[in-house]
mmCIF file of C-alpha atoms in Angstrom:
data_model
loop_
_atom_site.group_PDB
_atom_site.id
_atom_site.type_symbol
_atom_site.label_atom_id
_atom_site.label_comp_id
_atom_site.label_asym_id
_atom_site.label_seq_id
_atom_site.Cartn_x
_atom_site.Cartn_y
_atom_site.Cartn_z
ATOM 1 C CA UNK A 1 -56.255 154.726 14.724
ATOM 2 C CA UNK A 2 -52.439 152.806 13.832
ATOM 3 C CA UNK A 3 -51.260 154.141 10.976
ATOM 4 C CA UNK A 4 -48.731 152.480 8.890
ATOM 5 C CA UNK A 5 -46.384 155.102 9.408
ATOM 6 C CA UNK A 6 -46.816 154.128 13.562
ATOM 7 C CA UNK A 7 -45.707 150.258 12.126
ATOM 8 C CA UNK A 8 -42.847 151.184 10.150
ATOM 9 C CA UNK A 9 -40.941 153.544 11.993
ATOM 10 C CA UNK A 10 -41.102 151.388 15.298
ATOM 11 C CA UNK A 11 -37.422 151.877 16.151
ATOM 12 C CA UNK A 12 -37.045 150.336 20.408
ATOM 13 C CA UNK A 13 -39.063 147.152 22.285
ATOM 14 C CA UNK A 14 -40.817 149.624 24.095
ATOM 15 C CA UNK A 15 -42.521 151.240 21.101
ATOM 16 C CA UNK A 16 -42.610 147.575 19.798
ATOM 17 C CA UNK A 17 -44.951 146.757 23.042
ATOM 18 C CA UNK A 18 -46.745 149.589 23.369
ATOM 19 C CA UNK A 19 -48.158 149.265 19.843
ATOM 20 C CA UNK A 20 -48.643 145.591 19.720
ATOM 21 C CA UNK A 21 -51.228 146.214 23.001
ATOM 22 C CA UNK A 22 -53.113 148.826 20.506
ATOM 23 C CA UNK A 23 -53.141 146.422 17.722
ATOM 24 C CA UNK A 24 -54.338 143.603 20.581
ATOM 25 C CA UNK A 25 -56.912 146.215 21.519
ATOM 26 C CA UNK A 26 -58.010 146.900 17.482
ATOM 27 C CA UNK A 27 -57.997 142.962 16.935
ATOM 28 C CA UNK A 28 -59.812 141.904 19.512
ATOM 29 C CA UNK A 29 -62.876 144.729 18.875
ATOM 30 C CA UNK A 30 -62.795 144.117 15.440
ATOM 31 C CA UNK A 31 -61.886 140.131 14.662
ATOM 32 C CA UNK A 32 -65.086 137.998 15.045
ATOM 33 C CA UNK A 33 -62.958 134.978 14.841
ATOM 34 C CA UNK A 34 -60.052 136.093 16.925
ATOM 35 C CA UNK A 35 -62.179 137.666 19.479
ATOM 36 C CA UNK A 36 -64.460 134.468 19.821
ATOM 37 C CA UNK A 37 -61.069 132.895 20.052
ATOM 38 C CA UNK A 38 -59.727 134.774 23.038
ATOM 39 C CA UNK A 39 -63.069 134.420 24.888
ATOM 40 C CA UNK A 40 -62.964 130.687 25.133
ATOM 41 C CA UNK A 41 -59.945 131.121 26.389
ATOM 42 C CA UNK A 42 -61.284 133.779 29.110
ATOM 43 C CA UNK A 43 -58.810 135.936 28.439
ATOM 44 C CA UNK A 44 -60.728 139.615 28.977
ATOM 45 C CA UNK A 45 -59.069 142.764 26.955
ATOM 46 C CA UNK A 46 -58.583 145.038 29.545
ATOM 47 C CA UNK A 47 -56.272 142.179 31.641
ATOM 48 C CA UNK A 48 -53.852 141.650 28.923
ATOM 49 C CA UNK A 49 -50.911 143.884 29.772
ATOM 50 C CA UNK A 50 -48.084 142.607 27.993
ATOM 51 C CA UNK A 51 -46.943 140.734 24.976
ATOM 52 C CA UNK A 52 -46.703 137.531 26.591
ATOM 53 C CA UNK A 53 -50.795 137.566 27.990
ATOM 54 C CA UNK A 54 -51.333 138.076 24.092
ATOM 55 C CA UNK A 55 -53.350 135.395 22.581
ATOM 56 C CA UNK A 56 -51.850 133.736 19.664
ATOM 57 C CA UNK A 57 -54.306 131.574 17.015
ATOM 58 C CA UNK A 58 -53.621 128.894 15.490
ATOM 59 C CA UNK A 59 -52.515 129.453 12.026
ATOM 60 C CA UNK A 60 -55.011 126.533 11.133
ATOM 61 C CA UNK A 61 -57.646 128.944 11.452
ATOM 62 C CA UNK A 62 -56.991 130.440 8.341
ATOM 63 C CA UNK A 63 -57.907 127.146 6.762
ATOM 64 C CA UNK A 64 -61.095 127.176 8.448
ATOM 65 C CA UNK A 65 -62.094 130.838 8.979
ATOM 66 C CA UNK A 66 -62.220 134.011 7.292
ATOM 67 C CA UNK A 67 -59.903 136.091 9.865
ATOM 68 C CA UNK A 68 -60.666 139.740 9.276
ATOM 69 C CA UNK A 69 -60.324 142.946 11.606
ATOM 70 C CA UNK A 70 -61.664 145.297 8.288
ATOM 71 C CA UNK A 71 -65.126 145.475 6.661
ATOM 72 C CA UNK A 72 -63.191 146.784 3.305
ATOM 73 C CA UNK A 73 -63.506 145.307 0.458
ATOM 74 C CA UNK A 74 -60.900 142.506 -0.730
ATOM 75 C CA UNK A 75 -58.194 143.785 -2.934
ATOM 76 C CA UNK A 76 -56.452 140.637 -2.797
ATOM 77 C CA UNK A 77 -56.518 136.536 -1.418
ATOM 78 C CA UNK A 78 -53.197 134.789 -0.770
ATOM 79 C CA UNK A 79 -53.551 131.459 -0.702
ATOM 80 C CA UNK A 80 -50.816 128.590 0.563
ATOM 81 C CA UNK A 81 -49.704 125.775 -1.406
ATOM 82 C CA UNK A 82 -51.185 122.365 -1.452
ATOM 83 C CA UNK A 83 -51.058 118.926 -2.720
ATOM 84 C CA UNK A 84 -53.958 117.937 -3.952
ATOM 85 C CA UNK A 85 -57.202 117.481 -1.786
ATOM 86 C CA UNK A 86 -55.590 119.240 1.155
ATOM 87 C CA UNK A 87 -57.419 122.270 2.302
ATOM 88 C CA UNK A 88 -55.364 125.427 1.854
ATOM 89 C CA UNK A 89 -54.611 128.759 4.290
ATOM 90 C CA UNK A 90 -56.316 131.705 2.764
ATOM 91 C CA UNK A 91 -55.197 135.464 3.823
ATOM 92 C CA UNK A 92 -57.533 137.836 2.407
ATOM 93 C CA UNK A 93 -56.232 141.186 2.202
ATOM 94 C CA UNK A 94 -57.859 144.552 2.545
ATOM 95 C CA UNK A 95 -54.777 146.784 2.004
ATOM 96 C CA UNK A 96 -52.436 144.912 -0.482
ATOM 97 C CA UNK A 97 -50.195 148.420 0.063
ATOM 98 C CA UNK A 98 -49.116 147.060 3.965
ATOM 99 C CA UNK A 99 -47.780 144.141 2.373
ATOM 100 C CA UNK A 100 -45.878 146.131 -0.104
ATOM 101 C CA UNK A 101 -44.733 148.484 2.538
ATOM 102 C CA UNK A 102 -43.447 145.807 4.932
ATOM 103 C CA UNK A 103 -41.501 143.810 1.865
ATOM 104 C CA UNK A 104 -39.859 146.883 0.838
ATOM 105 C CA UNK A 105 -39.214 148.316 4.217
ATOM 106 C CA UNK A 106 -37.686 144.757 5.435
ATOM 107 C CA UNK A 107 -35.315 144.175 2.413
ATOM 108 C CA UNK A 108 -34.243 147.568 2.033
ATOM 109 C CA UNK A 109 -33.211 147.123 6.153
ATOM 110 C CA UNK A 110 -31.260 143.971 5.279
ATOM 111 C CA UNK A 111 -29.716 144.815 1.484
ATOM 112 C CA UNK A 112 -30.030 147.918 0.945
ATOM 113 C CA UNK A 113 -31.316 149.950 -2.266
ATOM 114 C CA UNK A 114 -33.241 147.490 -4.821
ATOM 115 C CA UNK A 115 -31.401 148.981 -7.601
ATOM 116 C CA UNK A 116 -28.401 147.598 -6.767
ATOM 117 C CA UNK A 117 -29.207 144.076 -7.911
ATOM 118 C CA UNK A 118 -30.459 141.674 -10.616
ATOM 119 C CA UNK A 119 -33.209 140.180 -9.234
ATOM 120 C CA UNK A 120 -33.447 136.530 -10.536
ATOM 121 C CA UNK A 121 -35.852 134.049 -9.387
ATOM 122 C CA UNK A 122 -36.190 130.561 -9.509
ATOM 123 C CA UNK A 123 -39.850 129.921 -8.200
ATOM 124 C CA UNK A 124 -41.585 127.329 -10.353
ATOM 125 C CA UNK A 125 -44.230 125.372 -8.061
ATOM 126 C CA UNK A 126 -45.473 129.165 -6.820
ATOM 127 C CA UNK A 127 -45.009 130.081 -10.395
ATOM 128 C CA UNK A 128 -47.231 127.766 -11.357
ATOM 129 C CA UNK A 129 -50.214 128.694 -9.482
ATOM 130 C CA UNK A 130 -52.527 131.625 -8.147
ATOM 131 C CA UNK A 131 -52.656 133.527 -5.236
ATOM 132 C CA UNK A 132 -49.035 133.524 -3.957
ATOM 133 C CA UNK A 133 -47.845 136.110 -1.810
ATOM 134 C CA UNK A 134 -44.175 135.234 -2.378
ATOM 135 C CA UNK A 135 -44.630 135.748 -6.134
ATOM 136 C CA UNK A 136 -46.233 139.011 -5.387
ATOM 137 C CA UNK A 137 -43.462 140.229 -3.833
ATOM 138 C CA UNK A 138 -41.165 139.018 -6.031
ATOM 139 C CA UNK A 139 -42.365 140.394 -8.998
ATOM 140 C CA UNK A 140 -43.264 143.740 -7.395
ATOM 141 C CA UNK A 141 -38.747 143.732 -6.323
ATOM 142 C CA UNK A 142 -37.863 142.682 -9.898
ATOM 143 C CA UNK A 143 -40.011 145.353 -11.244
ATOM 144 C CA UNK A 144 -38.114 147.975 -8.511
ATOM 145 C CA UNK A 145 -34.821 146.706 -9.304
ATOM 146 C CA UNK A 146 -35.170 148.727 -12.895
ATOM 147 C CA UNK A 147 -32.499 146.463 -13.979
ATOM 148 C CA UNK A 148 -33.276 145.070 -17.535
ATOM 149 C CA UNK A 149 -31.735 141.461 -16.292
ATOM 150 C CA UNK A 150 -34.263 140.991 -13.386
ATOM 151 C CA UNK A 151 -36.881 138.436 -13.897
ATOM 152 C CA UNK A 152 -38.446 134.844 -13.371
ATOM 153 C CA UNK A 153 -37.287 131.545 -14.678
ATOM 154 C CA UNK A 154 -39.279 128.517 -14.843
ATOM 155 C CA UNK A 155 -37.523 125.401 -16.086
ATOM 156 C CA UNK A 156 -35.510 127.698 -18.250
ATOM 157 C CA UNK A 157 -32.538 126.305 -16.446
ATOM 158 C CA UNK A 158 -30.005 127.063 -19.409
ATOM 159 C CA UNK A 159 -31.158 130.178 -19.720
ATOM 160 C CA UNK A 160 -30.541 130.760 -16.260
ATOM 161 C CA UNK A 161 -27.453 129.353 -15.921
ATOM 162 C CA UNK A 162 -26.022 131.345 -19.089
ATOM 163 C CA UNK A 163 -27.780 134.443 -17.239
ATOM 164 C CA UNK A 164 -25.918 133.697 -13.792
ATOM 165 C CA UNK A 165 -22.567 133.366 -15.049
ATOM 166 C CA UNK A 166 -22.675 136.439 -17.371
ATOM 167 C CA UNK A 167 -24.205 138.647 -14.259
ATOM 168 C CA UNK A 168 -21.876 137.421 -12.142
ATOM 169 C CA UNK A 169 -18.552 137.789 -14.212
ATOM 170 C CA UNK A 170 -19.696 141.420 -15.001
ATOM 171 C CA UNK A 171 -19.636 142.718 -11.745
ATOM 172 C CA UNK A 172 -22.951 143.187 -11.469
ATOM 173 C CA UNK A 173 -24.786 142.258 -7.666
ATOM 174 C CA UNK A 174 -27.190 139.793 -8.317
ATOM 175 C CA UNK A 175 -29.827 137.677 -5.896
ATOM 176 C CA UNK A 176 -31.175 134.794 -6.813
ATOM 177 C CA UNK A 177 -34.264 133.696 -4.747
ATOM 178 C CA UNK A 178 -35.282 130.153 -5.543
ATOM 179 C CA UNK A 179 -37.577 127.465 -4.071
ATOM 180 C CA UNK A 180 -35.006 124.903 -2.402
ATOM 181 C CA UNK A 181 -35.441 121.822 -4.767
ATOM 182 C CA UNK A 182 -35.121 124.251 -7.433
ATOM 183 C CA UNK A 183 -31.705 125.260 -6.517
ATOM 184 C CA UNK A 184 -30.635 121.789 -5.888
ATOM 185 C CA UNK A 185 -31.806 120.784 -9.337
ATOM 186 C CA UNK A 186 -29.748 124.319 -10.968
ATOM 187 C CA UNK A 187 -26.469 122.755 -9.231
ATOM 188 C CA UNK A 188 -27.075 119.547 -10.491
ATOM 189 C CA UNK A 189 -26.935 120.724 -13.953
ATOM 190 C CA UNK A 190 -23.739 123.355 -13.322
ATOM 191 C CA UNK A 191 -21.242 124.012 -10.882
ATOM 192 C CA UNK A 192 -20.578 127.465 -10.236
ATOM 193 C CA UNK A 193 -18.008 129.912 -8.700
ATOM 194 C CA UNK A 194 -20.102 133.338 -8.132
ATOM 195 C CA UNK A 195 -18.639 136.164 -6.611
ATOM 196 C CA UNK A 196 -21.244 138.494 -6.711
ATOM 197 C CA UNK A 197 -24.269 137.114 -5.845
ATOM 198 C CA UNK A 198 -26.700 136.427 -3.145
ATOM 199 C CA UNK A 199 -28.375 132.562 -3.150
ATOM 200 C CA UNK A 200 -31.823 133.167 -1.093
ATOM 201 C CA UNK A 201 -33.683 130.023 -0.573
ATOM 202 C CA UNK A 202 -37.366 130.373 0.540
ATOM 203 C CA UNK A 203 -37.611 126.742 1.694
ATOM 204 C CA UNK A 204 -39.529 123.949 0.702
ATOM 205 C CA UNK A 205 -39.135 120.956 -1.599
ATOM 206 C CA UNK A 206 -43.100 120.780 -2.503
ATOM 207 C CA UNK A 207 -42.574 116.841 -2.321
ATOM 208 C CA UNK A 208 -40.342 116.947 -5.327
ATOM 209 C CA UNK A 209 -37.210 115.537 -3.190
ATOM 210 C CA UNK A 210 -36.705 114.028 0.363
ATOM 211 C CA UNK A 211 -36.519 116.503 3.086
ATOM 212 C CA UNK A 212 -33.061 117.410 4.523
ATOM 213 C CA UNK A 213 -31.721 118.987 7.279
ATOM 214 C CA UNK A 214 -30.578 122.731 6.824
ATOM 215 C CA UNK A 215 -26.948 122.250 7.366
ATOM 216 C CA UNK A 216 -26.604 119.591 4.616
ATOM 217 C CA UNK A 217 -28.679 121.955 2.539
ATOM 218 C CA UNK A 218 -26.498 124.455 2.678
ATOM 219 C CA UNK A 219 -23.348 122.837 2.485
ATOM 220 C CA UNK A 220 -24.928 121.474 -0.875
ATOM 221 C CA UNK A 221 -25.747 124.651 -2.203
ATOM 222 C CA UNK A 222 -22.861 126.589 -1.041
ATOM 223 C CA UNK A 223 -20.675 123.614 -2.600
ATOM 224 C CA UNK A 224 -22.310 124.034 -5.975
ATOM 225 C CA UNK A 225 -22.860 127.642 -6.392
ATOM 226 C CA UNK A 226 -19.206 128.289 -4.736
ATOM 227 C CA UNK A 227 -20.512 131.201 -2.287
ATOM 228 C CA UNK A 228 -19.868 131.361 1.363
ATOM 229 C CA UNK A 229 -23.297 131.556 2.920
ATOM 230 C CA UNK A 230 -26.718 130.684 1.497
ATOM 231 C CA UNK A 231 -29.410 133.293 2.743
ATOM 232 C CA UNK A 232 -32.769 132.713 3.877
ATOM 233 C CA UNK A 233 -36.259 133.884 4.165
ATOM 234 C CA UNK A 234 -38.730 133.197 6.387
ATOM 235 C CA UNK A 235 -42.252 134.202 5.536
ATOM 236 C CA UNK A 236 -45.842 132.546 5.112
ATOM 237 C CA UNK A 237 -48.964 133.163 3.371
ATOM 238 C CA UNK A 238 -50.760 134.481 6.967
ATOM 239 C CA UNK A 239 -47.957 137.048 7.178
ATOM 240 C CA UNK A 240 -47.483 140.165 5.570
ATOM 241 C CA UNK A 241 -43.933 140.314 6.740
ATOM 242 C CA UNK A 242 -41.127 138.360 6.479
ATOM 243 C CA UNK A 243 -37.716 137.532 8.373
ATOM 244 C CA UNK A 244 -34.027 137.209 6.943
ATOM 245 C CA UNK A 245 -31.051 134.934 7.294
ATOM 246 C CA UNK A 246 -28.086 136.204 6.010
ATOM 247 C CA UNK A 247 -26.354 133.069 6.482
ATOM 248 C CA UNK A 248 -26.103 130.393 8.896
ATOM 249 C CA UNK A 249 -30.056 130.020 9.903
ATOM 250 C CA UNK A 250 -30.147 132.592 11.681
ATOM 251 C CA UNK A 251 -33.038 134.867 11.014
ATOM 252 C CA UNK A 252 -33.692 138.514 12.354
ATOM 253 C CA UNK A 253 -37.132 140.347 12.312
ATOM 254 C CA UNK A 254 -37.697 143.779 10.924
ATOM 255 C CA UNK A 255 -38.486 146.019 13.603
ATOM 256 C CA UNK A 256 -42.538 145.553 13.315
ATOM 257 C CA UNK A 257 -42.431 141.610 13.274
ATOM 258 C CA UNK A 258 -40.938 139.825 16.590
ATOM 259 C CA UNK A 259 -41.071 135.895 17.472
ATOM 260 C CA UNK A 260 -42.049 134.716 20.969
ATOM 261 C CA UNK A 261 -41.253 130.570 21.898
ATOM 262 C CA UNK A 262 -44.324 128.881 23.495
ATOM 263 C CA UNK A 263 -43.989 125.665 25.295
ATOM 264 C CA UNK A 264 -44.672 122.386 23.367
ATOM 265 C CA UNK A 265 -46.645 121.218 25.801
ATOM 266 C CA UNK A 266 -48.731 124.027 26.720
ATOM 267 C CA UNK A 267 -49.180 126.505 24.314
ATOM 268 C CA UNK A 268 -49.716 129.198 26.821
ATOM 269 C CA UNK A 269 -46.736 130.025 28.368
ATOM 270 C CA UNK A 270 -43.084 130.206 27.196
ATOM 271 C CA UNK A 271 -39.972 128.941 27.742
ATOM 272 C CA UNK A 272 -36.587 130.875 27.828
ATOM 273 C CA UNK A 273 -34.479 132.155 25.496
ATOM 274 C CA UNK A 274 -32.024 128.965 23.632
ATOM 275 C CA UNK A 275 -34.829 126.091 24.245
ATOM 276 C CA UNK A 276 -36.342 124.554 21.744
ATOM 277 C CA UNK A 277 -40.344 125.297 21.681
ATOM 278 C CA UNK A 278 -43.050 126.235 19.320
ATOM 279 C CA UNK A 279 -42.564 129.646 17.180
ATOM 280 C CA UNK A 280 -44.709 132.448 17.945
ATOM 281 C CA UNK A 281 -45.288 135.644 15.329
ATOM 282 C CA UNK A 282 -46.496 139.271 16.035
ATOM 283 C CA UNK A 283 -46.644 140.535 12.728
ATOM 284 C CA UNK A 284 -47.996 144.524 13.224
ATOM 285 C CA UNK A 285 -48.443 144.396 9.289
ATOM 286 C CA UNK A 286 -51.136 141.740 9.996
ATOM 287 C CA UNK A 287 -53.393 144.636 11.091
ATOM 288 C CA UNK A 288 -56.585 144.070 9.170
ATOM 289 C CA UNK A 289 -56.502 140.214 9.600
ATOM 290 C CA UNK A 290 -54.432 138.900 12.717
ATOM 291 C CA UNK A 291 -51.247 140.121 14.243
ATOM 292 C CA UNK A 292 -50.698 137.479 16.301
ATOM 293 C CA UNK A 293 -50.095 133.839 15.292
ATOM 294 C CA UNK A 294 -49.091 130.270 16.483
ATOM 295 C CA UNK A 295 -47.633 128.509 13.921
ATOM 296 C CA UNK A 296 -46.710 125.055 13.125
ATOM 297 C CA UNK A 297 -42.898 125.484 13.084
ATOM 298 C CA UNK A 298 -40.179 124.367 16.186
ATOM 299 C CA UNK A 299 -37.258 126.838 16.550
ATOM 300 C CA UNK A 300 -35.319 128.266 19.156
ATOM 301 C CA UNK A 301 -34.896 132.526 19.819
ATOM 302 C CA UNK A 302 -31.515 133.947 21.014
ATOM 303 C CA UNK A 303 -30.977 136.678 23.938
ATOM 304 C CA UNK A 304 -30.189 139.363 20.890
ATOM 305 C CA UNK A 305 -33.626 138.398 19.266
ATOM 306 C CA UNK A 306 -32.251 136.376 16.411
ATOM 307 C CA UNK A 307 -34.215 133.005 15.899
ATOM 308 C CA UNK A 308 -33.308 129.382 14.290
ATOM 309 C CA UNK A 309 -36.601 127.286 12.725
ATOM 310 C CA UNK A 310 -35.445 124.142 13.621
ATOM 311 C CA UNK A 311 -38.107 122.308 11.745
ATOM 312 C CA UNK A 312 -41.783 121.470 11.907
ATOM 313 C CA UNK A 313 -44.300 119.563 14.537
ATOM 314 C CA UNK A 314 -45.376 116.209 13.603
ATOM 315 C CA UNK A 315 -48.761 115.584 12.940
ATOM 316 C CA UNK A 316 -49.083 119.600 12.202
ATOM 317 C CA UNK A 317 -52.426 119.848 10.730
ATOM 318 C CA UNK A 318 -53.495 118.650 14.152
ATOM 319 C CA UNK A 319 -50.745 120.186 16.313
ATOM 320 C CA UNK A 320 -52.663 122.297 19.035
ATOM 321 C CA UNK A 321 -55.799 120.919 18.952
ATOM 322 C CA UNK A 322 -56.550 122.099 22.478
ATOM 323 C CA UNK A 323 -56.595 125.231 21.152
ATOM 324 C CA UNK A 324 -58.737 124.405 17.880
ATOM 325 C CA UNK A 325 -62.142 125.544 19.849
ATOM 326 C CA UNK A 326 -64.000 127.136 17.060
#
């Protein structure tokens, strides 16, 4: 039996490995669709030895399938975000307190104690839905943070902005996570000159403005909220964990999540460390639905286990169809 206290106190690669194989192990006995998966793929349980003999599923799957390694009862169903008509990832969850682990585990790793920041966020299109895990989490941190200034905005932006500044100018460490177009539309309203605070953008302009590349981005936002270095986080409805960038793009992994680069071509080998391929996620949180996942994103992984996302396929609802068998 993996306990969560085996997941969150992985501390070397070797542990990493050796419980990723038991989660493989737990996965494939206990996964209908991911075990159906790796058998059209002939890929037997006893032969897989190390990470990279792992099989990875699609992430479509969770459009398609119910992907489940637990006959518990659902506490709770993430679901992604969608325009209208398109068919949308669901992650049903059996133990909502993994998730909550992992979240709090992975930013205390990267910032430290909760209570030493405002928590602001700027979320409106997850705001204005169900089911999202990023709104989970960040209501569960603005709750933590104790702080009476923590909270959500929605198109409150003068409110915000009044909110910011005051934080800011008291000396008090504040992070502001916001949905990228968000952000952009905040600046275009004020410029600021913060000291103290943290910009986090979780991606995405939810077809509310043209797509840009992440330098530009940045430069934009770091222009216009006068910081340094925009942070970022990388996380999806099928994960329970999630990476950080604490500037630059360049995301690291709490110790029980790691990225692997498959080839574009062949999505079952890999190419080396500073190429460009498809990213790859073992998330050990993902123990009662699927640990191991190809997603749609391109990025690149450094030799000290950092990665870039460098952007996504084209075509990616139909990206890896020769591995679509079910």
């Amino acid at each position: 039996m993996i306990t969560s206290q085996d997941l969150f106190t992985i501390s070397s690669q070797k542990q990493f490995e050796k419980i990723a194989l038991k989660v493989f192990r737990f996965q494939y006995e206990n996964n209908k669709v991911y075990r159906e998966f790796c058998e059209l793929l002939n890929i037997e349980k006893g032969r897989v030895k190390s990470l990279h003999q792992i099989p990875f599923l699609p992430i479509q799957f969770f459009k398609s399938h119910e992907v489940l390694s637990s006959t518990e009862p659902i506490q709770e169903t993430f679901t992604s975000s969608g325009t209208t008509g398109m068919i949308t990832s669901k992650h049903l969850i059996t133990d909502v307190t993994l998730y909550e682990e992992s979240y709090r585990n992975a930013f205390s790793e990267f910032y430290g104690n909760i209570e030493n920041y405002a928590v602001l966020a700027l979320l409106p299109s997850y705001l204005e839905r169900t089911g999202s895990s990023l709104i989970y989490m960040v209501k569960d941190l603005i709750e933590l943070s104790n702080n009476e200034n923590s909270g959500f905005y929605l198109n409150n932006y003068d409110e915000l902005i009044a909110k910011l500044v005051e934080l800011d100018a008291s000396g008090q460490n504040v992070i502001l996570i916001g949905v990228t177009y968000a952000l952009l539309d905040l600046i275009e309203q004020q410029k600021f000159q913060l000291k103290n605070t943290i910009i986090m953008e979780t991606g995405g302009m939810k077809g509310k403005r043209k797509e840009i590349i992440r330098e530009e981005l940045h430069q934009l936002l770091c222009n216009g909220f006068g910081v340094s270095s925009i942070h970022s986080e990388y996380g999806m409805t099928e994960l329970l964990s999630q990476a950080y960038s604490l500037g630059n793009g360049i995301f690291e992994c709490p110790s029980w999540m790691s990225i692997l680069i498959r080839d574009t071509e062949d999505a079952l080998s890999y190419i080396e460390t500073g190429k460009t391929g498809g990213i790859n996620v073992i998330d050990l949180a993902n123990i009662n639905s699927c640990s191991f996942i190809a997603t749609q994103d391109l990025g690149k992984k450094y030799p000290n286990n950092s990665f870039e996302v460098l952007g996504r396929f084209d075509n990616s609802d139909i990206r890896g169809c020769n591995l679509m068998v079910l």
